[in-house]
C-alpha cells in the first residue's frame, strides 16, 4: 500500500498581498503527476486545505478540481480539517464523496472516522482526526454524557418501578410468613428500605462520569483513547496538531506560551502519523511521526527549504518505507542583499528567475527615492524592501550595575548617544556634552 502525505495547502492564501492561487494550481498539478509516477493508491491531506474558514469561490473551485482529478485517476483521498479550515464546510457532502473514494473528517462529536483498507499484508486502519481544541472535545463529551445519562436514568427508573411493585407485596407476604414463622413486620419494613437504598445506589453507579480536558494534550489523548485502537493491526492517524519539539516558521500561527502543544507519546499506538500544521518538513522523535510541510513557501523564513511530497509505502506491520519527491514551484521565494547598484546590475540577477518572489535588503546608508518602484522594474514580484545600515541596526547591550557605577556621566552619555544613533559623537559634540555636564554640576553646588 503506497500513500502520498501532503498538508497545509492553504488554497486561496495571499502572501504580502500577492495572490498565490496560480502558484497553488501549478503545484497541485505537479502533485497529480507525482501520484501517477509513484503509482500511489491514495493521498493523505493533513489539514489546512484552505487558508480561511470561509474560502473564496476560486479557492473552492481549485480544491474541487484537485479532488476530481484524483478520483478520476482512482486515487483514494483521506483528508482532515485544520485550524484554518471550517470543520463543518470541509465535512459538507462527505457521504456523497465517499462514493468517489474521497473520505473527509466529520465534525468531531466524540467519535473519529475510521476506514479499513486491505492489501496483501492484511487490514490497515486509517483514522481521520480533525484539528481539535479542549473546548471541542469537552462539548462533544458533554453531549454524549447527557444522552447516556438520560438513557440510563430511564432504565433505572423503570427498574425501580418494578422493584417498587414487588416491594408493595412484601408486607402481605411477610404477614403470611409471620403466622407460621413469627417474623415481625418491622423486619419487612427494613427490607423495603434496603431495596430503596439499593435502587438509588444502582442509579448512582450507572451514571457516567464526566471527563473535562483542560489542555490540547488532554483533548487529543481522550480522542485517541476513544478510538480503541487495535495495536495488533497496522494503524495510521491523519491529524493536524502541534507536537512538542517541532520547529516553526514565520508563516504559521503561534499560540502564546505553547498552549497548543501535544506530547509525541500520545501517538504511540499508531504505526504512522501523518501530521499537518507545521510548514517545515520534519519528524518528531521517530521518522513515522512526520510533518510533510507545505507544498509551497509561504514566508521568507522558508526561502532555504526544499519543499516535497512524502511517499509512504506500507508493507507488513513494522515495515514502513519513507521517501520524498521534491516539488519545483512556478516562482521560488528568495532573499537578496546588497547595495542598490549591486542588486540592479545585470550580472547580479541574470542567474535566477526574475519572476521569483523576492525580499530585497539594501545596505546603502541613504534610502533610495522610490526604491520599491524602481526595483520592481527588474523584480516585478518584489514583496518586501528592507534596509540594513548603520542607521537601522540596533545593538542591545545590558550592562552590569557595578560596571555602570564605575563610569562617568560623560561615558554613559556617550554610550547612550551611540546606542540611539549607531555612531559615536564627534569631538565637537563630546566637548559640548562635557561643558554641559560641568555646568550642571556647578549649579548643584
Short mmCIF file of N, CA and C in Angstrom, two decimals, residues 28 30 57 60 65 88 97 125 127 146 189 200 238 251 293 297 315 331 354 362-363 437:
data_model
loop_
_atom_site.label_atom_id
_atom_site.label_comp_id
_atom_site.label_asym_id
_atom_site.label_seq_id
_atom_site.Cartn_x
_atom_site.Cartn_y
_atom_site.Cartn_z
N UNK A 28 -0.28 21.84 -7.46
CA UNK A 28 -1.23 20.73 -7.35
C UNK A 28 -1.18 19.85 -8.59
N UNK A 30 1.51 19.33 -10.22
CA UNK A 30 2.73 18.57 -10.02
C UNK A 30 2.50 17.40 -9.07
N UNK A 57 -14.59 31.71 -3.61
CA UNK A 57 -15.17 30.80 -4.60
C UNK A 57 -14.08 30.18 -5.46
N UNK A 60 -12.34 27.33 -3.58
CA UNK A 60 -13.18 26.13 -3.54
C UNK A 60 -13.14 25.40 -4.88
N UNK A 65 -11.49 20.86 -8.21
CA UNK A 65 -10.79 20.33 -9.39
C UNK A 65 -9.74 19.30 -8.97
N UNK A 88 -17.06 22.23 9.58
CA UNK A 88 -18.38 21.98 9.01
C UNK A 88 -18.35 22.08 7.48
N UNK A 97 -19.29 12.11 -1.30
CA UNK A 97 -17.93 11.96 -1.82
C UNK A 97 -17.35 10.57 -1.58
N UNK A 125 -5.88 0.24 9.20
CA UNK A 125 -6.89 1.20 9.61
C UNK A 125 -6.37 2.63 9.48
N UNK A 127 -7.36 6.49 10.53
CA UNK A 127 -8.21 7.32 11.40
C UNK A 127 -8.07 8.78 10.98
N UNK A 146 -24.70 13.62 28.39
CA UNK A 146 -26.10 13.95 28.64
C UNK A 146 -27.02 12.90 28.03
N UNK A 189 -40.33 -4.09 56.96
CA UNK A 189 -40.17 -2.66 56.69
C UNK A 189 -38.70 -2.34 56.42
N UNK A 200 -31.34 3.29 44.60
CA UNK A 200 -30.67 4.59 44.46
C UNK A 200 -29.18 4.40 44.21
N UNK A 238 -4.26 10.45 10.66
CA UNK A 238 -4.07 11.73 9.98
C UNK A 238 -4.60 12.80 10.92
N UNK A 251 5.35 31.71 8.76
CA UNK A 251 4.03 31.67 8.13
C UNK A 251 2.99 30.92 8.95
N UNK A 293 5.23 19.17 5.70
CA UNK A 293 5.47 20.56 5.33
C UNK A 293 4.53 21.03 4.22
N UNK A 297 6.37 27.64 -0.47
CA UNK A 297 6.94 28.51 0.57
C UNK A 297 5.98 29.69 0.78
N UNK A 315 4.24 -2.04 4.20
CA UNK A 315 4.31 -3.49 3.99
C UNK A 315 3.67 -4.15 5.22
N UNK A 331 7.15 29.91 -9.13
CA UNK A 331 8.03 31.02 -8.73
C UNK A 331 8.63 30.68 -7.37
N UNK A 354 13.81 36.15 -12.64
CA UNK A 354 13.41 37.47 -12.14
C UNK A 354 11.94 37.50 -11.71
N UNK A 362 18.59 46.29 1.15
CA UNK A 362 19.60 47.23 0.66
C UNK A 362 20.52 47.66 1.80
N UNK A 363 21.79 47.73 1.52
CA UNK A 363 22.78 48.11 2.55
C UNK A 363 23.27 49.55 2.37
N UNK A 437 27.69 69.05 31.17
CA UNK A 437 27.71 68.29 32.43
C UNK A 437 28.41 69.07 33.52
#
